[in-house]
Amino acid sequence: MPETGSKVMTAREAVRRFVNDGDHCVIGNYTVGTCAELVFEVIRQGRKGLTLYSQSGVFDVEVLVAAGCADRLVTTYVYRAGGREGGSAVERAIKGGTLQIEDYTNFQYNARMVAGMHGFSFMQVLESTMATDLFRKRSFLGDTKYQVIDCPYTGKRVLTVPAANPDVCIVHVQRCDRQGNAQYWGALGSVAAAALASRRIIVSCEEIVEHDIIRSSPHLTIIPSYRVDAVVEVPWGAHPTEVLGYYNLDRTAYAMFFIQDMKAEGCRAWMDEWIYGCATRQDYIDHYVAKYGAGNLDALRARAYYSAPANYGAAFDSCWDARGRERTMGVTLEELEKTMESKGVFYG
Amino acid sequence: MARKYTLDELLIITAAREIHDGDNVILGVGLPTTAGAMAKSLHAPNATLMMESGIIDFKPNVPPNHIADANSCRGFSYATDLFSMFTMTYRGYIDVCFLGVAQIDRYGNINTTVIGDYYNPTMRLPGSGGACDFMSYAKHTVLTMRGGEFVNRLDYFTSPGYLEGGDSRERSGLFPNGTGPSMLLTTKGIFRFDGETRELYLAKVHPGVTVESIKQDIPWELKIAKDLSETDPPSDEEVEFIRRFAPTESVGRKLMYELAFKYAIQKAQARQQKN
């Protein structure tokens, strides 16, 4: 039978079809391998009113907030460009009254996704936070940021967080097949939970591979195809962040962003140049090469250090041996059917 | 004559000495990862270095850019997820963690979230990240403060030290006994925490720093160790390691940017000439 069910499409089509105004949208990647092209496409299409979830927002959250796509942010970490003298889009938006933020610890944020991923309504988290302002100071979630319950087994007070089930997850991985089996390795972080908690999933990848590659390495698959809505192939799709096995962090490009991000005008100019000024990732890369030279990009390419293959092989793949005899009963199919007839096991 | 060293090198090396052979260590980005790399190479070869992104038992070849930087090492022993990283901390398997500080009070409680009002901030800082949970359940926490400040009252209470001092941390019932901050390292000296009152006191001063200048930074009457001494100087071997492993950290951020900027311009000019 021919291969069916390809979900391959462009970033433009994926975002158009699966990210809506007002969605709860989670950035699946954690610090590394950021789904930069999907983030850029959300911005280019001018999505509004997102409640944005980000485990550890760095430049991805900065540009989404600067572009006015999100008015609520659930996170654990806000990047600040340039230290005390610097600033960030998130800080500017909080001060300007256009963004509300709800702070969690890394574990609590992830626990909300893990609860959502498994279909639970809440998750137990580490109780020490009850001593802190994380517990006392709440934003738009109010009472539903945390609840304290008594453990029915020990009687101890237990701190809990509610499950999160975002409408859509955008996530970048190393490789994926056309049906959406997404393979990711390296710093696992909270990537799988963010994706699996969500109702819709857009996967971008460095390369699309044949299904057989996936079958022979299922331990690398973090999202199964039946959960995925769109597959987008974008080489350099995480630049200027890094993708293990493909390329390193581009420190120069990253630093250039953060120098500009210290001020609102700078951030806007950066976005005009690299997001609005580049219709696709290919345009972005072409612009980069024209500006900095292909050598800068080549210098980032990963050298190979392959994982040792895990043997997924078995002793045989048929009940019938090379002589056509069934392995347990020692007879051929013809002999077996004769015996079945003579023993009267056939129905009717 | 002993090899000359920078303040950044002294801080990294002092932090590294808090890691003991066999420790399970959680490393944050920057100073801690370099300290961890030094400890593993020089005096704690059996330490297990971890980052909260689930990278466990790694040995960096270059300083990691952040806590999910698997490009900094050649593989690692155990790839787990963030959830398991914190539950193993909760269960008591982490010996030492390192955290940066923006504001600290006299009992080692920490603010890394905001300066000013939380809802209307003067300056928004990173937030908790992993800090609150690590500081609660790791056996020891080493605090580092380079640009931060001592305050009587935190603008925001992000991560728990010894709460109101004395046995208040234990009495709260929220923390395993024996956990809490063990040291604060600043650009001027080393502070530790009194076994009874849990108040921080000055234990060592860095070479060339006066106690008076340290007192000026602190809005309460600072306690000082009876056996106050000078911070132990780095050995030549330690300095050599840091300079080879993390030259950009040896020189400090300012000089690093100056040299990097110059180099970038040189490269751009060379490219233009070729065209």
Coordinates of C-alpha atoms in Angstrom, one line a residue:
Chain A
M1 CA 0.0 0.0 0.0
P2 CA 1.3 3.5 -0.8
E3 CA 2.4 5.7 2.1
T4 CA -0.6 7.8 3.3
G5 CA -1.2 10.5 5.9
S6 CA 1.6 12.9 5.1
K7 CA 1.3 16.0 7.2
V8 CA 4.1 17.9 5.6
M9 CA 3.3 21.6 4.9
T10 CA 5.0 25.0 5.0
A11 CA 5.3 27.0 8.3
R12 CA 2.9 29.5 6.8
E13 CA 0.2 26.9 6.2
A14 CA 0.8 25.2 9.6
V15 CA 0.4 28.4 11.6
R16 CA -2.5 29.6 9.4
R17 CA -4.4 26.3 10.1
F18 CA -3.5 25.5 13.7
V19 CA -2.7 28.7 15.6
N20 CA -5.7 30.9 16.3
D21 CA -6.1 34.3 18.0
G22 CA -6.7 33.9 21.7
D23 CA -5.1 30.4 21.8
H24 CA -3.2 29.1 24.8
C25 CA 0.1 28.4 22.9
V26 CA 3.1 26.6 24.4
I27 CA 6.6 26.8 23.1
G28 CA 7.7 23.2 23.4
N29 CA 11.4 23.8 23.4
Y30 CA 13.3 24.5 26.6
T31 CA 16.2 26.9 26.2
V32 CA 17.8 24.9 23.4
G33 CA 16.7 24.2 19.8
T34 CA 14.0 26.9 19.9
C35 CA 11.3 26.6 17.3
A36 CA 12.4 30.0 15.9
E37 CA 10.8 29.7 12.4
L38 CA 7.4 28.8 13.9
V39 CA 7.7 31.6 16.4
F40 CA 8.6 34.0 13.5
E41 CA 5.6 32.8 11.4
V42 CA 3.2 33.4 14.3
I43 CA 4.5 36.9 14.4
R44 CA 4.4 37.4 10.6
Q45 CA 0.7 36.3 10.7
G46 CA 0.0 38.8 13.5
R47 CA -1.7 36.4 16.0
K48 CA -3.2 38.3 18.9
G49 CA -4.3 37.6 22.4
L50 CA -2.3 34.5 23.0
T51 CA -1.7 33.1 26.5
L52 CA 1.9 32.1 26.0
Y53 CA 3.4 29.2 28.0
S54 CA 7.2 29.1 28.0
Q55 CA 9.4 27.0 30.3
S56 CA 12.3 29.3 30.0
G57 CA 11.7 32.2 27.7
V58 CA 14.6 33.7 25.9
F59 CA 14.6 35.4 22.5
D60 CA 11.5 33.5 21.4
V61 CA 9.3 35.0 24.2
E62 CA 11.0 38.3 23.7
V63 CA 9.9 38.7 20.1
L64 CA 6.4 37.2 20.6
V65 CA 5.8 39.7 23.4
A66 CA 7.4 42.6 21.5
A67 CA 5.2 41.9 18.5
G68 CA 2.1 42.1 20.7
C69 CA 1.1 38.5 20.0
A70 CA 0.7 37.6 23.7
D71 CA -1.1 39.4 26.5
R72 CA -0.6 36.7 29.2
L73 CA 2.6 34.8 29.9
V74 CA 3.0 31.7 32.1
T75 CA 6.7 31.1 32.7
T76 CA 9.6 30.4 35.2
Y77 CA 12.3 32.6 33.7
V78 CA 12.5 35.9 31.9
Y79 CA 15.6 36.8 29.9
R80 CA 17.1 40.2 30.6
A81 CA 19.4 41.6 27.9
G82 CA 22.4 43.6 29.1
G83 CA 22.1 43.1 32.9
R84 CA 20.9 45.9 35.1
E85 CA 21.4 48.7 32.5
G86 CA 19.6 46.6 29.9
G87 CA 16.0 45.5 29.6
S88 CA 13.6 43.1 28.0
A89 CA 10.5 43.2 25.9
V90 CA 8.7 41.3 28.8
E91 CA 9.7 43.9 31.3
R92 CA 8.6 46.7 28.9
A93 CA 5.2 45.0 28.4
I94 CA 4.6 44.5 32.1
K95 CA 5.5 48.1 32.8
G96 CA 3.3 49.2 29.9
G97 CA 0.4 47.2 31.2
T98 CA 0.1 45.1 28.0
L99 CA 1.3 41.8 29.5
Q100 CA 0.3 39.9 32.7
I101 CA 2.8 37.3 33.9
E102 CA 2.3 34.3 36.2
D103 CA 5.5 33.0 37.7
Y104 CA 6.2 29.3 38.6
T105 CA 9.3 27.4 39.4
N106 CA 10.7 25.2 36.6
F107 CA 9.3 22.1 38.3
Q108 CA 5.8 23.5 38.8
Y109 CA 5.5 24.8 35.3
N110 CA 6.5 21.4 33.9
A111 CA 4.2 19.6 36.5
R112 CA 1.2 21.4 35.0
M113 CA 2.1 20.0 31.6
V114 CA 2.8 16.5 32.9
A115 CA -0.6 16.5 34.6
G116 CA -2.2 17.7 31.3
M117 CA -0.3 15.1 29.3
H118 CA -1.6 12.3 31.4
G119 CA -5.2 13.5 31.6
F120 CA -5.0 14.3 35.4
S121 CA -6.6 17.4 36.8
F122 CA -3.7 18.5 39.0
M123 CA -0.1 17.5 40.1
Q124 CA 1.6 17.4 43.4
V125 CA 4.6 19.7 43.5
L126 CA 7.3 20.4 46.1
E127 CA 5.8 22.0 49.2
S128 CA 8.7 24.4 50.1
T129 CA 7.2 27.0 47.7
M130 CA 4.6 27.7 50.3
A131 CA 7.2 29.7 52.2
T132 CA 7.8 32.0 49.3
D133 CA 6.2 34.9 47.3
L134 CA 5.7 32.5 44.4
F135 CA 2.9 31.1 46.5
R136 CA 1.7 34.4 48.0
K137 CA 1.8 36.7 44.9
R138 CA -0.5 35.7 42.2
S139 CA -1.5 37.2 38.9
F140 CA -4.3 36.3 36.5
L141 CA -4.6 32.7 37.8
G142 CA -5.5 33.8 41.3
D143 CA -6.7 30.9 43.4
T144 CA -6.1 28.5 40.6
K145 CA -2.3 29.2 40.6
Y146 CA -1.9 26.8 43.5
Q147 CA -4.1 24.8 45.8
V148 CA -3.1 23.1 49.1
I149 CA -4.7 19.8 49.9
D150 CA -4.3 17.2 52.6
C151 CA -2.6 14.0 51.5
P152 CA -5.2 11.2 52.1
Y153 CA -2.4 8.8 53.0
T154 CA 0.0 10.7 55.2
G155 CA -2.2 13.7 56.3
K156 CA 0.6 16.0 55.2
R157 CA -0.2 19.3 53.5
V158 CA 0.4 18.9 49.8
L159 CA 1.0 21.8 47.3
T160 CA -0.6 21.3 43.9
V161 CA -0.8 23.0 40.6
P162 CA -3.6 22.6 38.0
A163 CA -3.1 20.7 34.8
A164 CA -2.4 22.7 31.7
N165 CA -3.7 21.6 28.3
P166 CA -2.7 24.4 25.8
D167 CA -4.6 24.6 22.5
V168 CA -1.4 24.3 20.5
C169 CA 2.2 23.5 20.9
I170 CA 4.9 24.7 18.5
V171 CA 8.1 22.7 18.8
H172 CA 11.3 22.0 16.9
V173 CA 13.1 18.7 16.7
Q174 CA 16.0 17.1 15.0
R175 CA 14.1 14.8 12.6
C176 CA 10.6 13.6 11.9
D177 CA 8.9 11.4 9.3
R178 CA 6.1 12.6 7.0
Q179 CA 3.4 11.3 9.4
G180 CA 4.8 13.2 12.3
N181 CA 6.8 10.8 14.4
A182 CA 9.1 13.3 15.9
Q183 CA 12.6 12.4 17.2
Y184 CA 14.5 14.6 19.6
W185 CA 17.6 13.9 21.6
G186 CA 20.0 15.8 23.9
A187 CA 18.6 17.9 26.8
L188 CA 15.2 16.4 27.1
G189 CA 14.0 19.1 29.5
S190 CA 10.2 19.4 29.3
V191 CA 9.8 19.1 25.5
A192 CA 7.7 15.9 25.4
A193 CA 5.3 17.0 28.1
A194 CA 4.7 20.4 26.6
A195 CA 3.8 18.8 23.3
L196 CA 1.8 15.9 24.6
A197 CA -0.3 18.1 27.0
S198 CA -1.5 20.2 24.0
R199 CA -4.5 19.7 21.9
R200 CA -2.8 20.4 18.6
I201 CA 0.9 20.0 17.8
I202 CA 3.0 21.7 15.0
V203 CA 6.4 20.0 14.6
S204 CA 9.2 21.7 12.7
C205 CA 12.4 19.7 12.1
E206 CA 15.8 20.0 10.7
E207 CA 15.1 17.1 8.3
I208 CA 12.3 14.8 7.3
V209 CA 13.5 11.1 7.3
E210 CA 12.1 7.9 6.0
H211 CA 9.7 6.0 8.4
D212 CA 12.2 3.1 8.6
I213 CA 14.7 5.4 10.4
I214 CA 12.1 6.1 13.0
R215 CA 11.2 2.4 13.4
S216 CA 14.8 1.4 14.1
S217 CA 15.2 4.1 16.8
P218 CA 11.9 4.4 18.7
H219 CA 13.7 5.4 21.9
L220 CA 14.3 8.8 20.2
T221 CA 10.7 9.5 19.3
I222 CA 9.1 11.9 21.8
I223 CA 5.9 12.6 20.0
P224 CA 4.0 9.9 18.1
S225 CA 2.5 10.6 14.7
Y226 CA -1.1 10.2 15.8
R227 CA -0.8 13.3 18.0
V228 CA 0.8 15.6 15.4
D229 CA -1.1 17.9 13.1
A230 CA 1.6 19.4 10.9
V231 CA 5.2 18.6 10.0
V232 CA 7.4 21.4 8.7
E233 CA 10.9 20.8 7.3
V234 CA 13.1 23.8 8.1
P235 CA 16.9 23.4 8.1
W236 CA 18.4 26.0 10.4
G237 CA 14.9 26.2 11.9
A238 CA 16.2 27.0 15.4
H239 CA 18.9 29.5 14.5
P240 CA 20.4 31.5 16.3
T241 CA 19.9 28.8 19.0
E242 CA 21.5 25.4 18.5
V243 CA 20.3 21.9 17.6
L244 CA 22.4 19.0 18.9
G245 CA 24.0 17.1 16.0
Y246 CA 23.2 19.8 13.5
Y247 CA 24.7 23.1 14.6
N248 CA 25.9 25.1 17.5
L249 CA 24.6 28.3 19.1
D250 CA 25.4 31.3 16.9
R251 CA 26.9 33.5 19.6
T252 CA 27.5 36.5 17.4
A253 CA 23.9 36.5 16.0
Y254 CA 22.5 35.9 19.5
A255 CA 24.6 38.7 21.0
M256 CA 23.4 41.0 18.1
F257 CA 19.8 40.3 19.0
F258 CA 20.3 41.0 22.7
I259 CA 22.2 44.2 22.1
Q260 CA 19.2 45.5 20.1
D261 CA 16.7 44.0 22.6
M262 CA 17.9 46.2 25.4
K263 CA 15.7 49.0 24.0
A264 CA 12.2 48.8 22.4
E265 CA 13.3 50.6 19.2
G266 CA 16.3 48.2 18.8
C267 CA 14.1 45.2 19.2
R268 CA 11.7 46.5 16.7
A269 CA 14.5 47.2 14.2
W270 CA 15.8 43.7 14.7
M271 CA 12.4 42.2 14.1
D272 CA 11.9 44.4 11.0
E273 CA 15.1 43.0 9.6
W274 CA 15.0 39.4 10.6
I275 CA 11.3 38.5 11.0
Y276 CA 9.1 40.9 8.9
G277 CA 11.9 41.4 6.4
C278 CA 12.3 37.7 5.7
A279 CA 9.2 35.9 4.5
T280 CA 10.6 32.4 5.1
R281 CA 13.5 30.7 6.9
Q282 CA 15.3 30.4 3.5
D283 CA 15.0 34.2 3.1
Y284 CA 16.4 34.6 6.6
I285 CA 19.4 32.3 5.9
D286 CA 20.0 34.1 2.6
H287 CA 20.0 37.4 4.4
Y288 CA 22.4 36.1 7.1
V289 CA 24.8 34.8 4.5
A290 CA 24.7 38.0 2.6
K291 CA 25.4 40.0 5.8
Y292 CA 27.9 37.8 7.6
G293 CA 29.1 35.3 5.0
A294 CA 28.5 31.6 4.5
G295 CA 31.7 30.9 6.5
N296 CA 30.1 32.0 9.7
L297 CA 27.3 29.5 9.3
D298 CA 29.6 26.7 8.2
A299 CA 31.7 27.2 11.3
L300 CA 28.7 26.2 13.4
R301 CA 27.9 22.9 11.7
A302 CA 28.2 19.9 14.1
R303 CA 30.9 17.3 13.6
A304 CA 29.6 13.7 13.8
Y305 CA 29.5 11.8 17.1
Y306 CA 27.0 9.1 16.5
S307 CA 25.1 7.3 19.2
A308 CA 26.0 3.6 19.4
P309 CA 23.3 1.7 17.6
A310 CA 20.8 -0.2 19.8
N311 CA 20.1 -3.6 18.3
Y312 CA 16.3 -3.9 17.8
G313 CA 16.7 -7.2 16.0
A314 CA 15.1 -10.5 16.9
A315 CA 15.9 -14.2 16.2
F316 CA 13.3 -14.5 13.4
D317 CA 10.4 -12.6 11.8
S318 CA 8.1 -15.4 10.8
C319 CA 6.5 -18.4 12.5
W320 CA 7.7 -20.5 9.6
D321 CA 11.3 -21.6 9.3
A322 CA 13.5 -21.7 6.2
R323 CA 12.1 -25.1 5.3
G324 CA 8.5 -23.9 5.6
R325 CA 7.9 -25.7 9.0
E326 CA 6.1 -24.0 11.8
R327 CA 8.6 -23.4 14.5
T328 CA 6.6 -24.8 17.5
M329 CA 4.7 -27.7 15.9
G330 CA 7.2 -28.7 13.3
V331 CA 4.8 -29.1 10.4
T332 CA 4.3 -27.3 7.0
L333 CA 1.1 -25.3 6.4
E334 CA -0.2 -28.0 4.1
E335 CA 0.5 -30.7 6.7
L336 CA -1.1 -28.6 9.4
E337 CA -4.3 -28.0 7.4
K338 CA -4.6 -31.7 6.6
T339 CA -4.3 -32.5 10.3
M340 CA -6.8 -29.8 11.2
E341 CA -9.3 -31.4 8.7
S342 CA -8.7 -34.9 10.1
K343 CA -9.0 -33.7 13.7
G344 CA -12.3 -32.0 12.9
V345 CA -11.3 -28.6 14.3
F346 CA -12.9 -26.6 11.4
Y347 CA -16.1 -24.7 12.2
G348 CA -19.3 -25.9 10.5
Chain B
M1 CA 56.4 33.3 42.1
A2 CA 52.7 32.3 42.0
R3 CA 50.8 32.9 38.7
K4 CA 48.7 36.0 38.6
Y5 CA 45.0 35.6 38.6
T6 CA 41.8 37.7 38.0
L7 CA 38.9 38.2 40.4
D8 CA 36.7 36.1 38.1
E9 CA 39.2 33.3 38.3
L10 CA 39.4 33.5 42.1
L11 CA 35.6 33.3 42.4
I12 CA 35.3 30.3 40.1
I13 CA 38.1 28.5 41.8
T14 CA 36.7 29.2 45.3
A15 CA 33.3 27.9 44.2
A16 CA 34.9 24.8 42.7
R17 CA 36.4 23.9 46.1
E18 CA 32.9 23.5 47.5
I19 CA 32.5 20.4 45.3
H20 CA 33.9 17.2 46.9
D21 CA 34.7 13.9 45.3
G22 CA 31.6 11.8 44.9
D23 CA 29.2 14.7 45.1
N24 CA 26.1 14.9 43.0
V25 CA 26.1 18.4 41.7
I26 CA 23.5 20.6 40.0
L27 CA 25.2 23.3 37.9
G28 CA 23.7 26.6 36.8
V29 CA 25.1 28.4 33.9
G30 CA 28.2 30.7 34.0
L31 CA 30.5 30.5 37.0
P32 CA 29.1 27.2 38.4
T33 CA 29.6 25.1 35.2
T34 CA 33.2 26.3 35.0
A35 CA 33.7 25.5 38.7
G36 CA 32.1 22.1 38.2
A37 CA 34.4 21.4 35.2
M38 CA 37.4 22.4 37.2
A39 CA 36.4 20.2 40.2
K40 CA 35.8 17.2 38.0
S41 CA 39.2 17.6 36.3
L42 CA 41.3 18.4 39.3
H43 CA 40.0 17.3 42.7
A44 CA 36.7 15.6 42.3
P45 CA 36.9 13.1 39.4
N46 CA 34.0 11.0 40.8
A47 CA 31.6 14.0 41.1
T48 CA 28.5 13.6 39.0
L49 CA 27.7 16.8 37.2
M50 CA 24.1 17.5 36.3
M51 CA 22.0 20.2 34.7
E52 CA 18.3 20.6 35.3
S53 CA 17.5 20.1 31.6
G54 CA 18.2 16.4 32.3
I55 CA 21.8 16.2 31.3
I56 CA 23.4 13.9 33.9
D57 CA 27.0 12.9 34.3
F58 CA 28.6 15.1 31.8
K59 CA 32.1 16.6 31.4
P60 CA 32.1 19.8 29.5
N61 CA 34.8 20.4 26.9
V62 CA 33.9 24.1 26.6
P63 CA 31.8 26.3 29.0
P64 CA 28.1 25.5 28.4
N65 CA 26.1 28.4 27.1
H66 CA 23.1 27.5 29.3
I67 CA 21.7 24.7 31.3
A68 CA 20.5 22.7 28.3
D69 CA 23.8 22.8 26.3
A70 CA 24.5 19.3 25.2
N71 CA 26.8 20.7 22.5
S72 CA 29.3 21.6 25.3
C73 CA 30.2 18.0 25.9
R74 CA 30.8 14.7 24.1
G75 CA 27.8 12.8 25.2
F76 CA 26.7 12.1 28.7
S77 CA 25.6 9.1 30.8
Y78 CA 21.9 9.6 31.5
A79 CA 19.4 11.6 29.6
T80 CA 16.4 12.2 31.7
D81 CA 13.7 14.9 31.8
L82 CA 13.2 18.0 33.9
F83 CA 10.5 16.5 36.0
S84 CA 12.7 13.6 37.1
M85 CA 15.6 15.9 37.7
F86 CA 13.5 17.7 40.3
T87 CA 11.9 14.7 41.9
M88 CA 15.3 13.2 42.4
T89 CA 16.3 16.4 44.1
Y90 CA 13.2 16.2 46.3
R91 CA 14.2 12.7 47.3
G92 CA 17.6 13.9 48.5
Y93 CA 20.0 12.8 45.9
I94 CA 21.6 16.2 45.2
D95 CA 24.6 17.1 47.4
V96 CA 25.4 20.6 46.1
C97 CA 23.7 23.2 44.0
F98 CA 24.9 26.6 42.9
L99 CA 22.6 29.7 42.6
G100 CA 23.1 33.3 41.6
V101 CA 21.7 36.0 43.8
A102 CA 20.2 39.5 43.1
Q103 CA 19.0 40.3 46.7
I104 CA 19.9 38.4 49.9
D105 CA 18.7 39.0 53.5
R106 CA 20.6 38.1 56.7
Y107 CA 19.2 34.6 56.8
G108 CA 20.2 33.7 53.2
N109 CA 16.7 34.1 51.7
I110 CA 16.9 35.0 48.1
N111 CA 15.3 37.3 45.5
T112 CA 15.9 36.7 41.8
T113 CA 12.5 37.8 40.5
V114 CA 12.0 41.5 40.7
I115 CA 13.3 44.8 42.0
G116 CA 10.5 47.0 43.2
D117 CA 6.8 45.9 43.3
Y118 CA 6.1 42.5 41.7
Y119 CA 3.0 43.8 39.8
N120 CA 4.6 47.1 38.8
P121 CA 8.3 46.4 38.7
T122 CA 11.3 48.8 38.7
M123 CA 13.3 45.9 37.2
R124 CA 12.1 42.5 36.1
L125 CA 14.8 39.8 36.9
P126 CA 14.8 36.3 35.6
G127 CA 12.5 34.7 38.2
S128 CA 12.8 31.3 40.0
G129 CA 13.8 29.0 37.2
G130 CA 14.9 26.0 39.2
A131 CA 16.2 28.0 42.1
C132 CA 13.4 27.7 44.7
D133 CA 13.1 23.9 44.4
F134 CA 16.9 23.3 44.3
M135 CA 17.6 25.5 47.3
S136 CA 14.9 23.8 49.2
Y137 CA 16.0 20.2 48.7
A138 CA 19.7 20.1 47.8
K139 CA 21.8 19.2 50.8
H140 CA 24.0 22.3 50.3
T141 CA 23.5 25.5 48.3
V142 CA 26.4 27.6 47.3
L143 CA 25.2 31.2 46.6
T144 CA 27.1 33.6 44.3
M145 CA 26.5 37.3 44.1
R146 CA 28.3 39.5 41.7
G147 CA 26.0 42.4 40.9
G148 CA 23.4 41.9 43.7
E149 CA 22.8 43.5 47.1
F150 CA 22.3 42.8 50.8
V151 CA 18.9 44.0 52.0
N152 CA 16.9 44.0 55.3
R153 CA 13.8 43.0 53.4
L154 CA 13.6 41.3 50.0
D155 CA 11.5 42.9 47.3
Y156 CA 10.3 39.4 46.4
F157 CA 11.0 36.1 48.2
T158 CA 11.9 33.7 45.5
S159 CA 14.0 31.0 47.2
P160 CA 14.1 30.0 50.8
G161 CA 17.3 30.2 52.9
Y162 CA 16.9 29.9 56.7
L163 CA 13.5 31.9 56.8
E164 CA 13.5 33.9 60.0
G165 CA 16.7 32.3 61.3
G166 CA 17.2 29.9 64.2
D167 CA 15.3 26.6 63.6
S168 CA 12.5 28.3 61.6
R169 CA 13.4 26.4 58.5
E170 CA 13.2 23.0 60.2
R171 CA 10.1 24.0 62.2
S172 CA 8.2 25.0 59.1
G173 CA 7.9 21.3 58.1
L174 CA 8.5 22.2 54.5
F175 CA 12.2 21.3 54.2
P176 CA 14.4 18.2 54.9
N177 CA 16.6 18.7 58.0
G178 CA 20.1 19.8 57.3
T179 CA 19.4 21.5 54.0
G180 CA 20.0 25.2 53.2
P181 CA 22.6 27.6 52.0
S182 CA 26.1 26.8 53.1
M183 CA 28.1 29.7 51.6
L184 CA 27.7 33.0 49.9
L185 CA 30.5 34.0 47.6
T186 CA 30.7 37.7 46.6
T187 CA 33.3 39.8 44.8
K188 CA 34.6 40.9 48.2
G189 CA 34.6 37.8 50.4
I190 CA 33.1 34.5 51.6
F191 CA 30.2 34.4 54.0
R192 CA 28.9 31.4 55.9
F193 CA 25.9 30.8 58.2
D194 CA 26.0 30.5 62.0
G195 CA 25.0 27.0 63.2
E196 CA 22.6 28.4 65.8
T197 CA 21.2 31.8 64.7
R198 CA 21.6 30.9 60.9
E199 CA 22.6 34.5 60.3
L200 CA 25.3 35.0 57.7
Y201 CA 28.7 36.1 58.9
L202 CA 31.9 37.1 57.1
A203 CA 34.3 34.1 57.0
K204 CA 37.0 35.2 54.6
V205 CA 38.0 38.3 52.7
H206 CA 39.5 38.4 49.3
P207 CA 43.0 39.7 49.0
G208 CA 43.1 43.5 49.0
V209 CA 39.6 43.9 50.4
T210 CA 39.0 45.6 53.7
V211 CA 36.3 44.5 56.2
E212 CA 35.2 48.1 56.3
S213 CA 34.3 48.1 52.6
I214 CA 32.3 44.9 53.1
K215 CA 30.4 46.4 56.0
Q216 CA 29.4 49.4 53.9
D217 CA 27.4 47.1 51.6
I218 CA 25.4 45.6 54.4
P219 CA 22.4 47.4 56.1
W220 CA 22.8 45.6 59.4
E221 CA 25.6 45.0 61.9
L222 CA 27.5 42.3 60.1
K223 CA 28.9 39.4 62.3
I224 CA 32.5 38.5 61.6
A225 CA 34.2 35.2 62.2
K226 CA 36.7 35.2 65.1
D227 CA 39.2 33.4 62.9
L228 CA 38.6 35.7 59.9
S229 CA 41.2 35.1 57.3
E230 CA 42.1 35.8 53.7
T231 CA 40.5 33.7 50.9
D232 CA 42.9 31.0 49.9
P233 CA 44.7 31.9 46.7
P234 CA 44.3 29.8 43.6
S235 CA 47.1 27.3 42.8
D236 CA 48.9 27.6 39.5
E237 CA 47.3 24.4 38.4
E238 CA 43.8 25.8 39.0
V239 CA 44.6 29.0 37.2
E240 CA 46.0 27.1 34.3
F241 CA 42.8 25.0 34.1
I242 CA 40.4 27.9 34.1
R243 CA 42.4 29.8 31.5
R244 CA 42.5 26.9 29.1
F245 CA 39.0 25.7 29.7
A246 CA 37.1 29.0 29.9
P247 CA 39.4 31.9 28.7
T248 CA 36.3 34.1 28.1
E249 CA 35.4 33.8 31.8
S250 CA 39.0 34.3 32.9
V251 CA 39.1 37.8 31.3
G252 CA 35.6 38.8 32.5
R253 CA 32.7 40.0 30.5
K254 CA 33.9 43.5 29.7
L255 CA 37.2 42.6 28.2
M256 CA 35.7 39.6 26.5
Y257 CA 33.2 41.8 24.7
E258 CA 35.9 44.3 23.8
L259 CA 38.1 41.7 22.2
A260 CA 35.2 39.8 20.6
F261 CA 33.9 43.1 19.0
K262 CA 37.4 43.9 17.7
Y263 CA 37.6 40.4 16.2
A264 CA 34.2 40.6 14.6
I265 CA 35.2 43.9 12.9
Q266 CA 38.4 42.3 11.6
K267 CA 36.5 39.4 10.1
A268 CA 34.0 41.7 8.5
Q269 CA 36.8 43.8 6.9
A270 CA 38.6 40.8 5.7
R271 CA 35.4 39.6 4.0
Q272 CA 34.9 42.9 2.3
Q273 CA 38.4 43.0 1.0
K274 CA 37.9 39.5 -0.5
N275 CA 34.7 40.7 -2.3

